[in-house]
XYZ file of C-alpha atoms in Angstrom:
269
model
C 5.190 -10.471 8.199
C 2.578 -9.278 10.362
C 0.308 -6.827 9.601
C -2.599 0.102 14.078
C -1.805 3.731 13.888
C 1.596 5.724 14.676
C 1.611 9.264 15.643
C 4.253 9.202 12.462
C 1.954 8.437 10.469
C 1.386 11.488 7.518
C -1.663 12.322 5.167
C -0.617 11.579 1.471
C -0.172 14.253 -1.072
C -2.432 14.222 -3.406
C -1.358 12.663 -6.674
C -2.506 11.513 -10.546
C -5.010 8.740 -10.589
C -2.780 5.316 -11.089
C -4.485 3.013 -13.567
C -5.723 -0.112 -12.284
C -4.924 -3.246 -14.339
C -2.583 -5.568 -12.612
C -1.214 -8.923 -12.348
C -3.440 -10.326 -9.971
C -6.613 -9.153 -11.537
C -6.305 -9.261 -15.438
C -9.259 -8.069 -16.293
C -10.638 -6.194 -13.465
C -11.703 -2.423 -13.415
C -11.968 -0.462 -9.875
C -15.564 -1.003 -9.670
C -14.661 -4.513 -9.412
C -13.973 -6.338 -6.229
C -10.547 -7.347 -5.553
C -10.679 -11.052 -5.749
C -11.975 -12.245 -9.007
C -13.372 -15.681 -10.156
C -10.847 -15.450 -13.171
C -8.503 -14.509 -10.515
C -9.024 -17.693 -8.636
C -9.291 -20.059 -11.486
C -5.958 -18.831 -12.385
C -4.246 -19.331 -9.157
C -5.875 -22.162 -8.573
C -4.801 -23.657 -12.062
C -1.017 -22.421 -10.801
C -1.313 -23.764 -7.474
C -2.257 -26.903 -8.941
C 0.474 -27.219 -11.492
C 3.067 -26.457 -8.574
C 1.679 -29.129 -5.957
C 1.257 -31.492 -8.954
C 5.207 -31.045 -9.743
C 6.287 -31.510 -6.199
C 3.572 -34.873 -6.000
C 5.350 -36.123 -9.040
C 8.676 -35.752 -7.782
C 8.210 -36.923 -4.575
C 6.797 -39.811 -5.774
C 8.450 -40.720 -9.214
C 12.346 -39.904 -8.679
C 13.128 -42.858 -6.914
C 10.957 -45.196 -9.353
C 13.555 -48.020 -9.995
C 11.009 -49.187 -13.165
C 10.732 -45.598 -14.907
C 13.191 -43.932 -17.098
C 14.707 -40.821 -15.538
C 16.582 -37.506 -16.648
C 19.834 -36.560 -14.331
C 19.833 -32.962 -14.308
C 22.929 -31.066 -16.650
C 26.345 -31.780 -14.830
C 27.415 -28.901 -12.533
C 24.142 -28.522 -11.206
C 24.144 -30.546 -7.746
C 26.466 -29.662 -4.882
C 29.045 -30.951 -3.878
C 29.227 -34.404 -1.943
C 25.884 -34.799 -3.013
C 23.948 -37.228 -5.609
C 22.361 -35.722 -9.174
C 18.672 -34.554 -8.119
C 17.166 -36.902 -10.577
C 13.714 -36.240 -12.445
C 11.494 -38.147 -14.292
C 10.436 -37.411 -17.607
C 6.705 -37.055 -16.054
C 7.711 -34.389 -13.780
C 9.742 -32.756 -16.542
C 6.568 -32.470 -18.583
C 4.639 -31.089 -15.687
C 7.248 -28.704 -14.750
C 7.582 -27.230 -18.420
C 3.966 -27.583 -19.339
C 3.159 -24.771 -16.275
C 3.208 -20.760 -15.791
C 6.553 -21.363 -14.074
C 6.794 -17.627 -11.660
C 9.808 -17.171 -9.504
C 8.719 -15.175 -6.699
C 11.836 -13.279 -5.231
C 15.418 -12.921 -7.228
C 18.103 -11.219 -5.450
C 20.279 -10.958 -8.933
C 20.215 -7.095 -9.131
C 21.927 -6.833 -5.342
C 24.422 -9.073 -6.459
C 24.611 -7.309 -9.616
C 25.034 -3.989 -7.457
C 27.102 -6.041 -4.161
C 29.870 -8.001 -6.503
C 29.501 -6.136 -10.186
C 29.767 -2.238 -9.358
C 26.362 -2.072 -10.618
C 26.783 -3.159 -14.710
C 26.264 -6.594 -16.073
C 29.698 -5.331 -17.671
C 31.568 -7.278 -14.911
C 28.726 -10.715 -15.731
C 27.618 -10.731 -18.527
C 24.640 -13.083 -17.052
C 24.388 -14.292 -21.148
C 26.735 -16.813 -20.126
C 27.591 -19.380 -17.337
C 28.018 -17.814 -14.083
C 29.127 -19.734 -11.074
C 30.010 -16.855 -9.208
C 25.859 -15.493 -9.260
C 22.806 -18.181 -8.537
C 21.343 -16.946 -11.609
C 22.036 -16.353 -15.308
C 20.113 -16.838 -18.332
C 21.143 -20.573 -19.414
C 20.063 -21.853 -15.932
C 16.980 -19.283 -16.389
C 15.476 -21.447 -19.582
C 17.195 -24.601 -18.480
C 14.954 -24.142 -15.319
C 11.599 -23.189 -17.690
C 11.464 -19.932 -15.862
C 8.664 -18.302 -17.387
C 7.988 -14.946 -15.484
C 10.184 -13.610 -12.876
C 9.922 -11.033 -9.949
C 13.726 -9.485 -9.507
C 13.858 -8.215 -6.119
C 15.393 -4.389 -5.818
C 15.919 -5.271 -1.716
C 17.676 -2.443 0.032
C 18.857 -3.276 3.440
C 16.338 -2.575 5.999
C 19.160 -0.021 8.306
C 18.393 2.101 5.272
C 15.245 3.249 7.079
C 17.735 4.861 9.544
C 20.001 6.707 6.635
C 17.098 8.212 5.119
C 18.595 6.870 1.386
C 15.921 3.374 1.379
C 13.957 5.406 -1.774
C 17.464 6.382 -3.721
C 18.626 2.977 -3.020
C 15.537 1.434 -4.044
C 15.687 3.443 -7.460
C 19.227 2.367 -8.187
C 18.199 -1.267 -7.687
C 15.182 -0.405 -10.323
C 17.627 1.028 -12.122
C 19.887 -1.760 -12.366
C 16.655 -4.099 -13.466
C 15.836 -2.002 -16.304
C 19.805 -1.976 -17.663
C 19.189 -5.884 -17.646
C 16.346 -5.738 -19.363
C 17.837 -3.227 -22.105
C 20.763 -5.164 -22.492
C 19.315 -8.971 -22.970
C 15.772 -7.761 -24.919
C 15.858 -11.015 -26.816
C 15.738 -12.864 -23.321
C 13.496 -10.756 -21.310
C 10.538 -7.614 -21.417
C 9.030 -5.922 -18.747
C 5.168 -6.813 -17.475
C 2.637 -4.486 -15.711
C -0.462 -6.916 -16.311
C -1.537 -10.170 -16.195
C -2.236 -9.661 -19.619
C 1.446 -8.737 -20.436
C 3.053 -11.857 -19.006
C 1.031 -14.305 -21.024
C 2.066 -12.106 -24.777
C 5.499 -12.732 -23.273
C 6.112 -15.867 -22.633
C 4.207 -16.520 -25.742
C 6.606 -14.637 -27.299
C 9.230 -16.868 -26.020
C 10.666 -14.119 -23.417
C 10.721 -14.214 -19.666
C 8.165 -11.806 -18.276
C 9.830 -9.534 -15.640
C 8.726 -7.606 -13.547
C 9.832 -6.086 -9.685
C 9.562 -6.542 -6.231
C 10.346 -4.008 -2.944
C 11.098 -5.714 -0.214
C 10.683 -3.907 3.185
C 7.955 -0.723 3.897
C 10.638 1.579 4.338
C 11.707 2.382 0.826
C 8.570 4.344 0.788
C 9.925 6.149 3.582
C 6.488 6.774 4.776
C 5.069 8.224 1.794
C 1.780 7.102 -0.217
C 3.077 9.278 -2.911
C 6.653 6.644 -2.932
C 4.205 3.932 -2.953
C 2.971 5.697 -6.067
C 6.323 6.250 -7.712
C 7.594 2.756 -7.084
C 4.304 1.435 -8.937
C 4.605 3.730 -11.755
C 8.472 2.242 -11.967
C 7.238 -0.774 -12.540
C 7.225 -2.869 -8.736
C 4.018 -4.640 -8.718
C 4.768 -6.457 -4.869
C 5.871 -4.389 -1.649
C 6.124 -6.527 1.635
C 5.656 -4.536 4.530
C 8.411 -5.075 6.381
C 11.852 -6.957 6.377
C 14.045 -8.079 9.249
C 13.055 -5.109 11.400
C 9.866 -2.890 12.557
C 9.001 0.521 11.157
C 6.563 3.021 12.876
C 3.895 1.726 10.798
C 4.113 -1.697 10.517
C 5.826 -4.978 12.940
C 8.275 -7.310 11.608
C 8.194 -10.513 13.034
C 12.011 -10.691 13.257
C 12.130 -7.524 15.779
C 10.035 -5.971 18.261
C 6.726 -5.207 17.959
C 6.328 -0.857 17.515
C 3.008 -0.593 16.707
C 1.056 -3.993 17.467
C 0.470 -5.210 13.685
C -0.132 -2.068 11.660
C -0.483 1.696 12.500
C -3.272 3.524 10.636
C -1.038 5.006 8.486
C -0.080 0.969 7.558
C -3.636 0.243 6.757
C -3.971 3.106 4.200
C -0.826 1.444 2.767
C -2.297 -1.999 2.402
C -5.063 -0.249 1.194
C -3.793 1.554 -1.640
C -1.920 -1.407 -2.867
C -5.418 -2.981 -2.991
C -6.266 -0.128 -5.217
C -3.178 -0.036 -7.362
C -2.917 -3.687 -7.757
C 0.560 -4.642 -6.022
């Protein structure tokens, strides 16, 4: 995604002061500057623990002289071998602030399961989703951002906000419904009492500008929902900000784009 200004682009209303803890910077007021030493010992620490799992894989799963761990049966695909893993690698993995990044589970929630975990109950096994909650703590997920994607023609309907609610909407059912598995997080703060707690810390991501629909005050709302990461565009460009899957509209970002990036700087997204 690639981050100057459209003649679309509007002045936002004027709304309540959002408060400004957030994941990225734990303990940070806004007098504060964005980036944080705490905020790069922390990544850095995470950064380290991920390279550090993919060094010992790399270099450890074919190890003819060290015990390894095959991974539960039903796991690898078919006509393939067991991904095997050595016990060091295990301990590495498990030992770390395990994030997932992106989870598309509430679109396939919405896509295949008219919109209730009625239809999967994701407590058990379910090979028709990537994701339920036994491969969730077989994996040592510890804190996970579910995506509430709306497709990107929605910036042509004029729904991509509704939609984007519903998908919230869905998250938050999920969350009421397995309370012993997961609990929402707004702070950095929040994620480490949960996983203490044994839970996985959740918490949501927007994918694509346009479910603003060029609106600071949406940006607001989506915040206040709970989404704590935005990217700024998806497969296509908006009138504020390129996608590098289409054409470029606006040569990076628009003005209006800018006050966008800006604000989530402010907010904490």
């Amino acid at each position: 995604y690639c981050p100057n200004a459209g003649s679309n682009a509007r002045v936002p209303r004027s709304t309540p002061e959002i408060p400004p803890p957030t994941i990225g910077l734990p303990h940070a007021t806004s007098d504060e500057p964005f980036v944080t030493t705490d905020t790069l010992m922390r990544t850095t620490t995470l950064l380290g623990l991920i390279l550090g799992t993919l060094g010992t894989l790399y270099f450890n799963s074919g190890s003819a002289d060290e015990t390894t761990t095959k991974s539960p049966a039903g796991t690898e695909s078919a006509g393939t071998e067991k991904v095997v893993v050595s016990p060091k690698a295990t301990e590495v993995h498990f030992s770390g602030m395990l994030f997932d990044g992106h989870n598309d589970l509430p679109w396939m929630i919405r896509d295949i399961g008219n919109s209730t975990f009625d239809n999967f109950d994701i407590a058990k096994d379910q090979p028709k989703l990537h994701t339920d909650i036994p491969r969730l703590r077989q994996g040592g997920v510890k804190a996970q951002f579910w995506s509430v994607y709306v497709p990107a023609s929605a910036d042509a309907s004029g729904d991509a906000l509704s939609q984007t609610l519903h998908q919230i909407s869905i998250v938050k059912s999920m969350i009421k419904r397995y309370p012993e598995t997961f609990e929402m997080a707004s702070t950095a703060d929040d994620i480490e009492r949960i996983v203490k707690a044994g839970k996985i810390a959740s918490m949501m991501g927007v994918e694509g500008g346009y479910s603003i629909e060029n609106d600071i005050a949406n940006l607001h709302r989506l915040y206040n929902e709970g989404c704590r990461y935005m990217t700024l565009t998806h497969s296509k460009s908006l009138s504020w900000a390129d996608s590098a899957t289409d054409t470029p509209r606006v040569n990076g970002l628009s003005d209006f784009g800018r006050e966008v990036v800006l604000e989530m700087n402010r907010m904490g997204m």
